[in-house]
Short mmCIF file of the C-alpha atoms (twelve columns), coordinates in Angstrom:
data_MODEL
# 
_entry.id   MODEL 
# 
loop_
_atom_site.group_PDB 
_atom_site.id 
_atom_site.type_symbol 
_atom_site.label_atom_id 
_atom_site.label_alt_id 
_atom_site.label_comp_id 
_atom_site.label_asym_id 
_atom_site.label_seq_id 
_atom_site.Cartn_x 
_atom_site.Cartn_y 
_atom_site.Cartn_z 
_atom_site.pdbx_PDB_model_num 
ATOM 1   C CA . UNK A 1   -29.520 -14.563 17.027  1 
ATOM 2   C CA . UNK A 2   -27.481 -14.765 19.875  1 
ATOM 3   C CA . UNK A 3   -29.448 -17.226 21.888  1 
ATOM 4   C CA . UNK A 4   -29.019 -19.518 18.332  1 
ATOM 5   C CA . UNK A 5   -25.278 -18.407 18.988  1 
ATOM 6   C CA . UNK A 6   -25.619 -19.701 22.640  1 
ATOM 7   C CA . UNK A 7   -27.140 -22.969 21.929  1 
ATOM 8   C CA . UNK A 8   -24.664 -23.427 18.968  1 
ATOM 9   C CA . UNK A 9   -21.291 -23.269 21.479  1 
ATOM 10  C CA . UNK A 10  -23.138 -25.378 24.220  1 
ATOM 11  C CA . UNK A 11  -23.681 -28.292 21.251  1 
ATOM 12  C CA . UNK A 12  -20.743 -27.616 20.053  1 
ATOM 13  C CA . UNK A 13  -18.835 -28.010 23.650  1 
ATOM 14  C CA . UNK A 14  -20.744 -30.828 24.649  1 
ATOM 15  C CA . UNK A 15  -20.468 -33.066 21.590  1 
ATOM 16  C CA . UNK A 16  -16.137 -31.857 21.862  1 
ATOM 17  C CA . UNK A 17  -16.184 -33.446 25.143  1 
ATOM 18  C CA . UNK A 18  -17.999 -36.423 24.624  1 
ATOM 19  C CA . UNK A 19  -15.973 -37.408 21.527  1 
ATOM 20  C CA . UNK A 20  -13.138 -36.868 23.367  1 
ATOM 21  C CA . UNK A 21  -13.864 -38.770 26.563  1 
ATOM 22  C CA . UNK A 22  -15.156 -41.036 24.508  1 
ATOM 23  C CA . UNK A 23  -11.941 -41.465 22.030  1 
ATOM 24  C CA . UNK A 24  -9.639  -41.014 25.516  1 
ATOM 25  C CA . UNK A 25  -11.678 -43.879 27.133  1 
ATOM 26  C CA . UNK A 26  -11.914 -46.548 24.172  1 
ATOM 27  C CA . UNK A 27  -7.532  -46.139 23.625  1 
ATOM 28  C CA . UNK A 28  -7.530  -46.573 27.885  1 
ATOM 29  C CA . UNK A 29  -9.467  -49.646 27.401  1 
ATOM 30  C CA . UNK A 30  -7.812  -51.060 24.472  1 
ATOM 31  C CA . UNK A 31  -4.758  -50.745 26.371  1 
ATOM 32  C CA . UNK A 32  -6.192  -52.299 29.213  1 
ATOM 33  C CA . UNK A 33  -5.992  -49.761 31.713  1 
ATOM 34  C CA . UNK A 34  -8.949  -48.473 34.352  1 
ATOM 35  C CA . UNK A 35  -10.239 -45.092 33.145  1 
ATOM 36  C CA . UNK A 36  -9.950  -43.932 36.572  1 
ATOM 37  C CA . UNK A 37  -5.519  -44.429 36.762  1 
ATOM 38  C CA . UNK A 38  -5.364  -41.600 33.910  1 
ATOM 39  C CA . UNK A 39  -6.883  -38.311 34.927  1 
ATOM 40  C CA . UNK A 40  -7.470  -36.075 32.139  1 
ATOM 41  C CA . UNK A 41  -8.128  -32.402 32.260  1 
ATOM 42  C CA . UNK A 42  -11.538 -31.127 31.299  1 
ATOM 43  C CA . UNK A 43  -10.064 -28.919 28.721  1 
ATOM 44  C CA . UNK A 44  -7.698  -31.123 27.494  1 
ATOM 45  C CA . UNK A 45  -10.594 -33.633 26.418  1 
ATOM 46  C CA . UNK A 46  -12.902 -31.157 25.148  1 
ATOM 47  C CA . UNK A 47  -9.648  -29.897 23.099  1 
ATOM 48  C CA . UNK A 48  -8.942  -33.474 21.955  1 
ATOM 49  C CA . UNK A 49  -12.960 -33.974 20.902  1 
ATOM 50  C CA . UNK A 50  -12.407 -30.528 18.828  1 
ATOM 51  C CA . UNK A 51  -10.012 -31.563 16.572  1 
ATOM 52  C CA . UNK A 52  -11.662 -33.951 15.192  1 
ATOM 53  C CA . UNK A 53  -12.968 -32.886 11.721  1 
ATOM 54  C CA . UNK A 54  -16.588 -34.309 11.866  1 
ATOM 55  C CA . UNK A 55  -17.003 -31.941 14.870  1 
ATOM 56  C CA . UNK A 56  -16.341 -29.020 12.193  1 
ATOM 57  C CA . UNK A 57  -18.709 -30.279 9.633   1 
ATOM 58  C CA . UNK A 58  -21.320 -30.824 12.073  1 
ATOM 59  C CA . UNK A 59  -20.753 -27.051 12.801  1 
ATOM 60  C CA . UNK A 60  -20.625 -25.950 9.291   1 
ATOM 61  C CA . UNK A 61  -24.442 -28.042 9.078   1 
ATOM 62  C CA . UNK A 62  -25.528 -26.465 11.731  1 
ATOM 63  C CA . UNK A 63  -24.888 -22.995 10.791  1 
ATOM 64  C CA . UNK A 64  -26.548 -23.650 7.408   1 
ATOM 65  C CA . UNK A 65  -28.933 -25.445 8.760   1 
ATOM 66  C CA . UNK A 66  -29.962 -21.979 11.390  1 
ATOM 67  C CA . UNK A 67  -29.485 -19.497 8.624   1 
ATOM 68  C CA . UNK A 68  -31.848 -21.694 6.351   1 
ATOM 69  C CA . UNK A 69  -34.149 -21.860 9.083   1 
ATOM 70  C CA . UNK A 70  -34.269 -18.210 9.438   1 
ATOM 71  C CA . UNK A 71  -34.481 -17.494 5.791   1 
ATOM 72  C CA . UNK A 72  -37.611 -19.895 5.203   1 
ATOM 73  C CA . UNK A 73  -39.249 -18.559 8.722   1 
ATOM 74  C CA . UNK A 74  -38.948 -14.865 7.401   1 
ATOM 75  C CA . UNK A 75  -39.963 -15.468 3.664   1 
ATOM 76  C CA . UNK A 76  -42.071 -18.689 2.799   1 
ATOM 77  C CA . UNK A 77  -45.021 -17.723 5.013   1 
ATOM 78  C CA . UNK A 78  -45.376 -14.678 2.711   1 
ATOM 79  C CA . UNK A 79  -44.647 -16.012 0.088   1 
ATOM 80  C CA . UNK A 80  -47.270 -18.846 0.390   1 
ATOM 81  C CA . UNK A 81  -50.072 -17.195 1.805   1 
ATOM 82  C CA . UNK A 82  -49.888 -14.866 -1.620  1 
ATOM 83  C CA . UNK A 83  -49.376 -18.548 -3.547  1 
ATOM 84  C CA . UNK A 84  -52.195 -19.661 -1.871  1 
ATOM 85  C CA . UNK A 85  -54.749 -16.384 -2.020  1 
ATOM 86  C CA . UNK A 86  -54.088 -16.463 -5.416  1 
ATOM 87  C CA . UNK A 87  -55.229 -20.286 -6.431  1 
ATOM 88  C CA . UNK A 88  -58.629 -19.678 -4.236  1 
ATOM 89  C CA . UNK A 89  -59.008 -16.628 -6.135  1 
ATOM 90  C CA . UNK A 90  -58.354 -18.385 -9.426  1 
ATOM 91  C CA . UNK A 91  -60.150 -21.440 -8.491  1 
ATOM 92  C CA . UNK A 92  -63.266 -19.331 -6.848  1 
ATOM 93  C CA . UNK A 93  -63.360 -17.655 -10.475 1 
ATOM 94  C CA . UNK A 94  -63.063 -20.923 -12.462 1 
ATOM 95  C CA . UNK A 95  -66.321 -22.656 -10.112 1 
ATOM 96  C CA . UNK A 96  -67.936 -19.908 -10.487 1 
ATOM 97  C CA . UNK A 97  -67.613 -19.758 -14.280 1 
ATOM 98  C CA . UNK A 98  -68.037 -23.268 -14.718 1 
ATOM 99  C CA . UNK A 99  -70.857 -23.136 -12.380 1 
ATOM 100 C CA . UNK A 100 -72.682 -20.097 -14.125 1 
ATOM 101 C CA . UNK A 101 -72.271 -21.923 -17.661 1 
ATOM 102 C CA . UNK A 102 -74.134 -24.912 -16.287 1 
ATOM 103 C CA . UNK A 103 -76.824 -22.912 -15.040 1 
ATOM 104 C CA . UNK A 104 -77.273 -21.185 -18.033 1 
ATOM 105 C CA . UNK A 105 -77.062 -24.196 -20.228 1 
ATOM 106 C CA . UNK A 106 -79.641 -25.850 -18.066 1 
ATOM 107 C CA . UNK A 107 -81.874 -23.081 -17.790 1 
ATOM 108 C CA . UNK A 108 -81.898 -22.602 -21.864 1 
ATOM 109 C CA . UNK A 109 -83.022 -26.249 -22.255 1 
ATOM 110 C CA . UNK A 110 -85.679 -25.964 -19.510 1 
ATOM 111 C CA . UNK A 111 -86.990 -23.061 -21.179 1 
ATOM 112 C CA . UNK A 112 -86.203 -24.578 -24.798 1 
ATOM 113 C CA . UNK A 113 -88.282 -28.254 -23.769 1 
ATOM 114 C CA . UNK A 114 -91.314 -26.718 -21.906 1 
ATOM 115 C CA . UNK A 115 -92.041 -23.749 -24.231 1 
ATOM 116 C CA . UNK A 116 -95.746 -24.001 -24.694 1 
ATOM 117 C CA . UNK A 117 -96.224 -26.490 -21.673 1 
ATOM 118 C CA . UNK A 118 -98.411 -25.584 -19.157 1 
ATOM 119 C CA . UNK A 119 -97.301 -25.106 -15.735 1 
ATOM 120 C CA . UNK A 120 -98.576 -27.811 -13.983 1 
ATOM 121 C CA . UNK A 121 -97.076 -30.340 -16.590 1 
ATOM 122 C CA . UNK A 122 -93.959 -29.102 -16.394 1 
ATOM 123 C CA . UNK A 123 -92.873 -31.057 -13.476 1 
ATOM 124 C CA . UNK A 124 -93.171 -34.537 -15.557 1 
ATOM 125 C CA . UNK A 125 -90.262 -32.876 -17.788 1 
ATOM 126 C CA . UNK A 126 -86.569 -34.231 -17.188 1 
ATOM 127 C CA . UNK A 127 -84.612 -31.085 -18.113 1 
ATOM 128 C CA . UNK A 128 -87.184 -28.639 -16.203 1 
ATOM 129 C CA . UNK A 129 -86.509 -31.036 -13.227 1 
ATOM 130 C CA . UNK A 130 -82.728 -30.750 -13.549 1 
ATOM 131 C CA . UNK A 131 -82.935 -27.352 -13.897 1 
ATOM 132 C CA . UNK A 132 -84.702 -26.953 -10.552 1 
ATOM 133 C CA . UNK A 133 -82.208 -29.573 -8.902  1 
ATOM 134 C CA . UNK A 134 -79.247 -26.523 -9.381  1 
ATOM 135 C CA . UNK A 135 -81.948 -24.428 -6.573  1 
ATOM 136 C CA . UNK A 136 -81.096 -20.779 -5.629  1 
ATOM 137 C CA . UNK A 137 -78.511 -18.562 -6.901  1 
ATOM 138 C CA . UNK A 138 -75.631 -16.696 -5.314  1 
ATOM 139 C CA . UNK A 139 -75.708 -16.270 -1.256  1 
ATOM 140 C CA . UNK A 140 -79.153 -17.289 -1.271  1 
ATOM 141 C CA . UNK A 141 -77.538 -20.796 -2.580  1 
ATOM 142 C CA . UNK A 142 -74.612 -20.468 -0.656  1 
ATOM 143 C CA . UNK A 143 -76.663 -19.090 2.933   1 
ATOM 144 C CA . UNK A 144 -78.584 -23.002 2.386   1 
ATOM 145 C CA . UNK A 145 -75.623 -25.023 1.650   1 
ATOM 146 C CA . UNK A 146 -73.408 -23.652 4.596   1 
ATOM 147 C CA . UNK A 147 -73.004 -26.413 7.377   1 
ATOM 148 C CA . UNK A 148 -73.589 -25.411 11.139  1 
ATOM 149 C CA . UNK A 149 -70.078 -24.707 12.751  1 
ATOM 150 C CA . UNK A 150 -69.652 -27.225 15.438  1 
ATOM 151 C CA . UNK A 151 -67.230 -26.370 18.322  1 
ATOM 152 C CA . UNK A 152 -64.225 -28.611 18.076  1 
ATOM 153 C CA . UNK A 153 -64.092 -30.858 21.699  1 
ATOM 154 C CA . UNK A 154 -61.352 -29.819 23.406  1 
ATOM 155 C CA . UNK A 155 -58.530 -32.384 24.347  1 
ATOM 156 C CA . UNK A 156 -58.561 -33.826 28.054  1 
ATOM 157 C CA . UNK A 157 -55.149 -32.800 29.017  1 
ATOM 158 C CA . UNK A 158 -53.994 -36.459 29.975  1 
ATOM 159 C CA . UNK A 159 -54.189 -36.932 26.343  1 
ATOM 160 C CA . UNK A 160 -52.048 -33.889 25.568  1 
ATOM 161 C CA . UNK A 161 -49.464 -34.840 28.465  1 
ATOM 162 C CA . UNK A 162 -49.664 -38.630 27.149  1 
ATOM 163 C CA . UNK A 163 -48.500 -37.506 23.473  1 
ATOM 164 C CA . UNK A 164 -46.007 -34.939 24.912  1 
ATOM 165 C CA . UNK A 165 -44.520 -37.387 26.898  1 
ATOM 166 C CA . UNK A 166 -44.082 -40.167 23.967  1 
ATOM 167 C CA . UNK A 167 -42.764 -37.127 21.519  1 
ATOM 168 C CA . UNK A 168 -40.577 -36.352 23.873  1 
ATOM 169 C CA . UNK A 169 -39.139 -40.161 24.327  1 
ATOM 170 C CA . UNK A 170 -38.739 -40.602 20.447  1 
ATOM 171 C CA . UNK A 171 -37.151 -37.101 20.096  1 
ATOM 172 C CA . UNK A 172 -34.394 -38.467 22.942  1 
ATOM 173 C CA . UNK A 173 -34.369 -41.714 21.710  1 
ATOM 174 C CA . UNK A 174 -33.848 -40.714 18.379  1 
ATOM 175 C CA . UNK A 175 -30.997 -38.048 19.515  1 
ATOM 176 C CA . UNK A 176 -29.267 -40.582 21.407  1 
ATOM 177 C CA . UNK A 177 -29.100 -42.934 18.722  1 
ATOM 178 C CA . UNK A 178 -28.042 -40.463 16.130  1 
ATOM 179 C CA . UNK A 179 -25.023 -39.147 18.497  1 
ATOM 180 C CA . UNK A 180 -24.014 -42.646 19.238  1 
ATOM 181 C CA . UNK A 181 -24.126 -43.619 15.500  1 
ATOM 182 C CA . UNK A 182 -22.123 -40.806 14.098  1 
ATOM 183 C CA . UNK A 183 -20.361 -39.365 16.613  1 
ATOM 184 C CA . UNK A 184 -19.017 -41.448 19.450  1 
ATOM 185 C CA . UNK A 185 -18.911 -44.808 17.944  1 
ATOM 186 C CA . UNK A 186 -16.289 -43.590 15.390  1 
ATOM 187 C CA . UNK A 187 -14.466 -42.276 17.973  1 
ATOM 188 C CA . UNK A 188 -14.731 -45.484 19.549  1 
ATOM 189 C CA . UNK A 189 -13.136 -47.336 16.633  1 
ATOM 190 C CA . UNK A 190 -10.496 -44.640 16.402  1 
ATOM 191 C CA . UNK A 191 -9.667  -44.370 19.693  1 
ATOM 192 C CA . UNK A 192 -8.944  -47.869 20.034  1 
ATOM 193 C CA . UNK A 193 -6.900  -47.971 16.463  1 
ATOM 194 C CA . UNK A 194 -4.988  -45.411 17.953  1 
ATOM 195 C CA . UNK A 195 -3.363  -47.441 20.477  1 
ATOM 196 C CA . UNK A 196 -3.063  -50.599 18.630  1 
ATOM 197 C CA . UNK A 197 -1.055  -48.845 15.596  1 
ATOM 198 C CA . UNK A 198 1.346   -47.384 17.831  1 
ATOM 199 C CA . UNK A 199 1.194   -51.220 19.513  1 
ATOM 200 C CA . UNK A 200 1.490   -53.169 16.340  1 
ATOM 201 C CA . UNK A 201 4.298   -50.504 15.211  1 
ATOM 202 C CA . UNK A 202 6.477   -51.495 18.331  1 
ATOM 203 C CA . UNK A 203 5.086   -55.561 18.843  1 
ATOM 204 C CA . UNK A 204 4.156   -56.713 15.606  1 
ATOM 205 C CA . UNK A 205 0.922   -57.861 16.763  1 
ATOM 206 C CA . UNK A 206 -2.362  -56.543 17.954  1 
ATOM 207 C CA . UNK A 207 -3.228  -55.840 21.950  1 
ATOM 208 C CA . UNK A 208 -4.649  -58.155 23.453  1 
ATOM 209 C CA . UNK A 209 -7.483  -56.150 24.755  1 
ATOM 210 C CA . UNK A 210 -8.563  -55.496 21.218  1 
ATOM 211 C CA . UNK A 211 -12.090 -56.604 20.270  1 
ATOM 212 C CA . UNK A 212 -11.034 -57.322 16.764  1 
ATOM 213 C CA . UNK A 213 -9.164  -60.981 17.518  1 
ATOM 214 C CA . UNK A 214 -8.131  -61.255 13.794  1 
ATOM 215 C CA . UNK A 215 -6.829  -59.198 11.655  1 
ATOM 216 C CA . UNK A 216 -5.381  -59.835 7.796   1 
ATOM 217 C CA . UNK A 217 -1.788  -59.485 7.790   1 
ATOM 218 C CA . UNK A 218 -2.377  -56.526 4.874   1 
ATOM 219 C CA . UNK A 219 -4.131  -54.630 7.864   1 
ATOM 220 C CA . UNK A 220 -1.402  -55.022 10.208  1 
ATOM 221 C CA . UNK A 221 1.199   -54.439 7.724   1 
ATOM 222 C CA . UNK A 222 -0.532  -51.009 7.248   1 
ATOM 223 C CA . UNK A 223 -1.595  -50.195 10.886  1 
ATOM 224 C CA . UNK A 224 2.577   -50.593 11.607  1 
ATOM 225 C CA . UNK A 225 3.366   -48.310 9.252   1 
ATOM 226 C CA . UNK A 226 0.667   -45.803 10.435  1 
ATOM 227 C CA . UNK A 227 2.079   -46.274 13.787  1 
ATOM 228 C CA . UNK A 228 5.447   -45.371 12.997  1 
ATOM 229 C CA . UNK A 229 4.927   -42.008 12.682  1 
ATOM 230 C CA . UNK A 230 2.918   -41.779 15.476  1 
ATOM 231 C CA . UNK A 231 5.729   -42.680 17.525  1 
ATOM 232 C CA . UNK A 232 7.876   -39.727 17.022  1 
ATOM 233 C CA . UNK A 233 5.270   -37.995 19.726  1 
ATOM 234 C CA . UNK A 234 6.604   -40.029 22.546  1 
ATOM 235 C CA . UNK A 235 9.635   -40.392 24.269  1 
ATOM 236 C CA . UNK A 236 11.957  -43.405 24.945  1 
ATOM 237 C CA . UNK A 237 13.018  -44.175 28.229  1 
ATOM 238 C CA . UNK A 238 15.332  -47.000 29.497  1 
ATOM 239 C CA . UNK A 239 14.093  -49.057 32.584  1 
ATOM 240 C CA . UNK A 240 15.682  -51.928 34.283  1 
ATOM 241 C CA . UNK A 241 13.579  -54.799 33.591  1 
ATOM 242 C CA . UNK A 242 12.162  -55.408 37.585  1 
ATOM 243 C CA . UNK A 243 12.097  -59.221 36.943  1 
ATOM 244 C CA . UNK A 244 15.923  -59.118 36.418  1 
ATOM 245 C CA . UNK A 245 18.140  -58.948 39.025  1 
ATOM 246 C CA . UNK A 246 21.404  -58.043 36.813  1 
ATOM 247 C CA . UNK A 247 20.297  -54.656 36.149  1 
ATOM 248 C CA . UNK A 248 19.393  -55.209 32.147  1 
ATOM 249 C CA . UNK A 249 17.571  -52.304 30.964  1 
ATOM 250 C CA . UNK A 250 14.837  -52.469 28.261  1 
ATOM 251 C CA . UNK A 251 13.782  -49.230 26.083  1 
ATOM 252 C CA . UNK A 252 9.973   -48.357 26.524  1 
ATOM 253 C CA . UNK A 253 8.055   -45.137 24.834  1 
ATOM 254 C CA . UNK A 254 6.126   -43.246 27.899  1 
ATOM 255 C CA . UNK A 255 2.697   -42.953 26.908  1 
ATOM 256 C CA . UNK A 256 0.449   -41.844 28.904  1 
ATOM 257 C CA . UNK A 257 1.587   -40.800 32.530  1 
ATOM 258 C CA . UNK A 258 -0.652  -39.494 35.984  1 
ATOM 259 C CA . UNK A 259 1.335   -38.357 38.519  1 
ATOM 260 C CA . UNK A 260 3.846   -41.300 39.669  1 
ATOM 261 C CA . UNK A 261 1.932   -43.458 37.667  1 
ATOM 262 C CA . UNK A 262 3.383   -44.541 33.729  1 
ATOM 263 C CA . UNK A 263 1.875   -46.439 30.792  1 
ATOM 264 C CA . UNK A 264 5.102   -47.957 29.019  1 
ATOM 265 C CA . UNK A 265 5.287   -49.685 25.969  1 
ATOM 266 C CA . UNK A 266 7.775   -51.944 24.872  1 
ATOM 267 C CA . UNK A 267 8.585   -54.879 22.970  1 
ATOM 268 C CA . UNK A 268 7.295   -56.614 24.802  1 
ATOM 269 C CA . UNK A 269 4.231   -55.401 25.079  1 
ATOM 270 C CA . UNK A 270 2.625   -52.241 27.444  1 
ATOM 271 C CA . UNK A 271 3.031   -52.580 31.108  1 
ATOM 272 C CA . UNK A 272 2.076   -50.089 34.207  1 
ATOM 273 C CA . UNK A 273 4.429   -48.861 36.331  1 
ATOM 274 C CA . UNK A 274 4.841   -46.345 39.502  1 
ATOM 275 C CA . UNK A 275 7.426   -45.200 40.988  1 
ATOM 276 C CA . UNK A 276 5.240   -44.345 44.722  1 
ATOM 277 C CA . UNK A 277 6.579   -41.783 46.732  1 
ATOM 278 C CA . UNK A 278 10.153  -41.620 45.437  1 
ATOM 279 C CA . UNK A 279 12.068  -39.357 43.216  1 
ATOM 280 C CA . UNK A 280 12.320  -40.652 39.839  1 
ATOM 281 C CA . UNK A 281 14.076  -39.382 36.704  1 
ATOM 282 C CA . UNK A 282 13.119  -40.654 33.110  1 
ATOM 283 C CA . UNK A 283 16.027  -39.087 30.832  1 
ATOM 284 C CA . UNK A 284 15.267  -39.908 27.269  1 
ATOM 285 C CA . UNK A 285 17.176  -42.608 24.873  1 
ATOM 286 C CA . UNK A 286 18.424  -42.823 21.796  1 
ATOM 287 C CA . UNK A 287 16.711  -45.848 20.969  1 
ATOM 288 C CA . UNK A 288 13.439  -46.070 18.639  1 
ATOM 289 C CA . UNK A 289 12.282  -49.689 19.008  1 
ATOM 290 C CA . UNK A 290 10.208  -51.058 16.088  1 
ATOM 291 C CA . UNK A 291 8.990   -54.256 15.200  1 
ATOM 292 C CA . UNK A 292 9.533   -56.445 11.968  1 
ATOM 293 C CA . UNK A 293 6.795   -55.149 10.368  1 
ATOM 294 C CA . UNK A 294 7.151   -51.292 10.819  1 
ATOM 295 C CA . UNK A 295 11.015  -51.391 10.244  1 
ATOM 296 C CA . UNK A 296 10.226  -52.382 6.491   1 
ATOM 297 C CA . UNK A 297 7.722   -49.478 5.698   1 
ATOM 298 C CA . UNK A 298 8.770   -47.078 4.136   1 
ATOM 299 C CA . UNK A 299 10.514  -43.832 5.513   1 
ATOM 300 C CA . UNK A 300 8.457   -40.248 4.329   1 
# 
């Protein structure tokens, strides 16, 4: 039980973590930014993997799925070995009834169609001959009919390690697929949808990093207004804009943010700045920027 209870918080950990790297590397890529400029914390990825909810279902299965395992491990062998005892005793009766009652029925018409024949005509009779087809009775019958036991040929073990190595390949293989399938490509697609809501919310269009190049405007519509809220987790900041020399300042939301290193996004788009070495200060502004399309959806 508690090696089951092991195994169960290793999958668990492992699968949070690679959802979440996973998730963390497809909105770093949508946003068109090397995975290696953001530095997230072990924790803090294996914490963003857990909260997604197919991490709990798959969870939920598996604990079902070990306590049904233990159940049928601790009662079907007993209860099929009595299943099974008690059709070969029922089936051993019924042969040897059946059996029995052809014997006899043979033996009375043997005895019925060669009354009065003598002995050495008998063998020229059809139901004497059938009669003496059945042969001995009980082990006698049994002792003739049992085949010699031949020992089984042992497999070379080349074989054995040939078939353990290609169950083992289709058992990975077939894991790997099964984790890419359900768990990290969803988080692929989500991970990247998370970034271009909160992009269409503030630019009115898709990234440009995004593999989906076209999008119905019923889509985009939506993905602003999903954005919107999604917003109110960041803050605004107002930077001079570095390719104007009369100090105009442009709002941007602070997204993501290593060190001296920012990913800003305005309307303009995202951009990457640092700040090196220097003190900086980012006090927060007033100002929520929204595009077109997210300043018509509806407020909750």
């Amino acid at each position: 039980m508690f090696e089951g209870i092991a195994v169960a918080f290793t999958i668990f950990g492992t699968l949070s973590y690679a959802i979440g790297r996973t998730l963390l590397d497809a909105w770093a890529e949508t946003a068109g930014i090397p995975v290696t400029v953001l530095h997230t914390d072990f924790y803090d990825t294996m914490l963003i993997g857990a909260q997604r909810p197919i991490i709990w279902r798959t969870a939920a299965i598996l604990i079902v799925v070990s306590v049904a395992y233990v159940w049928a491990s601790a009662v079907i062998p007993d209860w099929w070995a009595k299943r099974n005892a008690t059709i070969r005793r029922k089936r051993r009766r019924q042969d040897g009834r059946d059996h029995l009652g052809v014997r006899q029925r043979f033996a009375t018409e043997a005895r019925l169609s060669t009354k009065g024949v003598p002995v050495v005509l008998r063998s020229s009779n059809t139901e004497w001959l059938r009669w003496k087809v059945l042969g001995l009775r009980g082990r006698h019958r049994k002792a003739l009919l049992e085949a010699p036991k031949v020992p089984a040929k042992p497999v070379r073990r080349i074989t054995q390690a040939l078939f353990l190595t290609i169950f083992a390949t289709v058992c990975l293989g077939g894991i790997y697929f099964l984790v890419r399938v359900v768990f990290l490509k969803p988080a692929m697609a989500d991970g990247a949808q998370s970034f271009a809501k909160v992009y269409v919310a503030v630019t009115g269009h898709i990234p440009y990093q995004y593999t989906a190049t076209s999008i119905s405007a019923d889509r985009l519509k939506s993905w602003a207004c999903e954005g919107v809220p999604m917003l109110a987790t960041y803050r605004t900041v107002e930077l001079p804009v570095e390719s104007d020399s009369s100090g105009k300042k442009e709002v941007f939301y602070v997204l993501q943010g290593a060190g001296s290193t920012f990913v800003l996004l305005g309307q303009n788009g995202s951009s990457l700045r640092s700040f090196g070495d220097n003190p900086f200060n980012l006090p927060e502004s007033q100002a929520r920027p929204l595009s077109t399309l997210a300043q018509t959806c509806p407020r909750g």
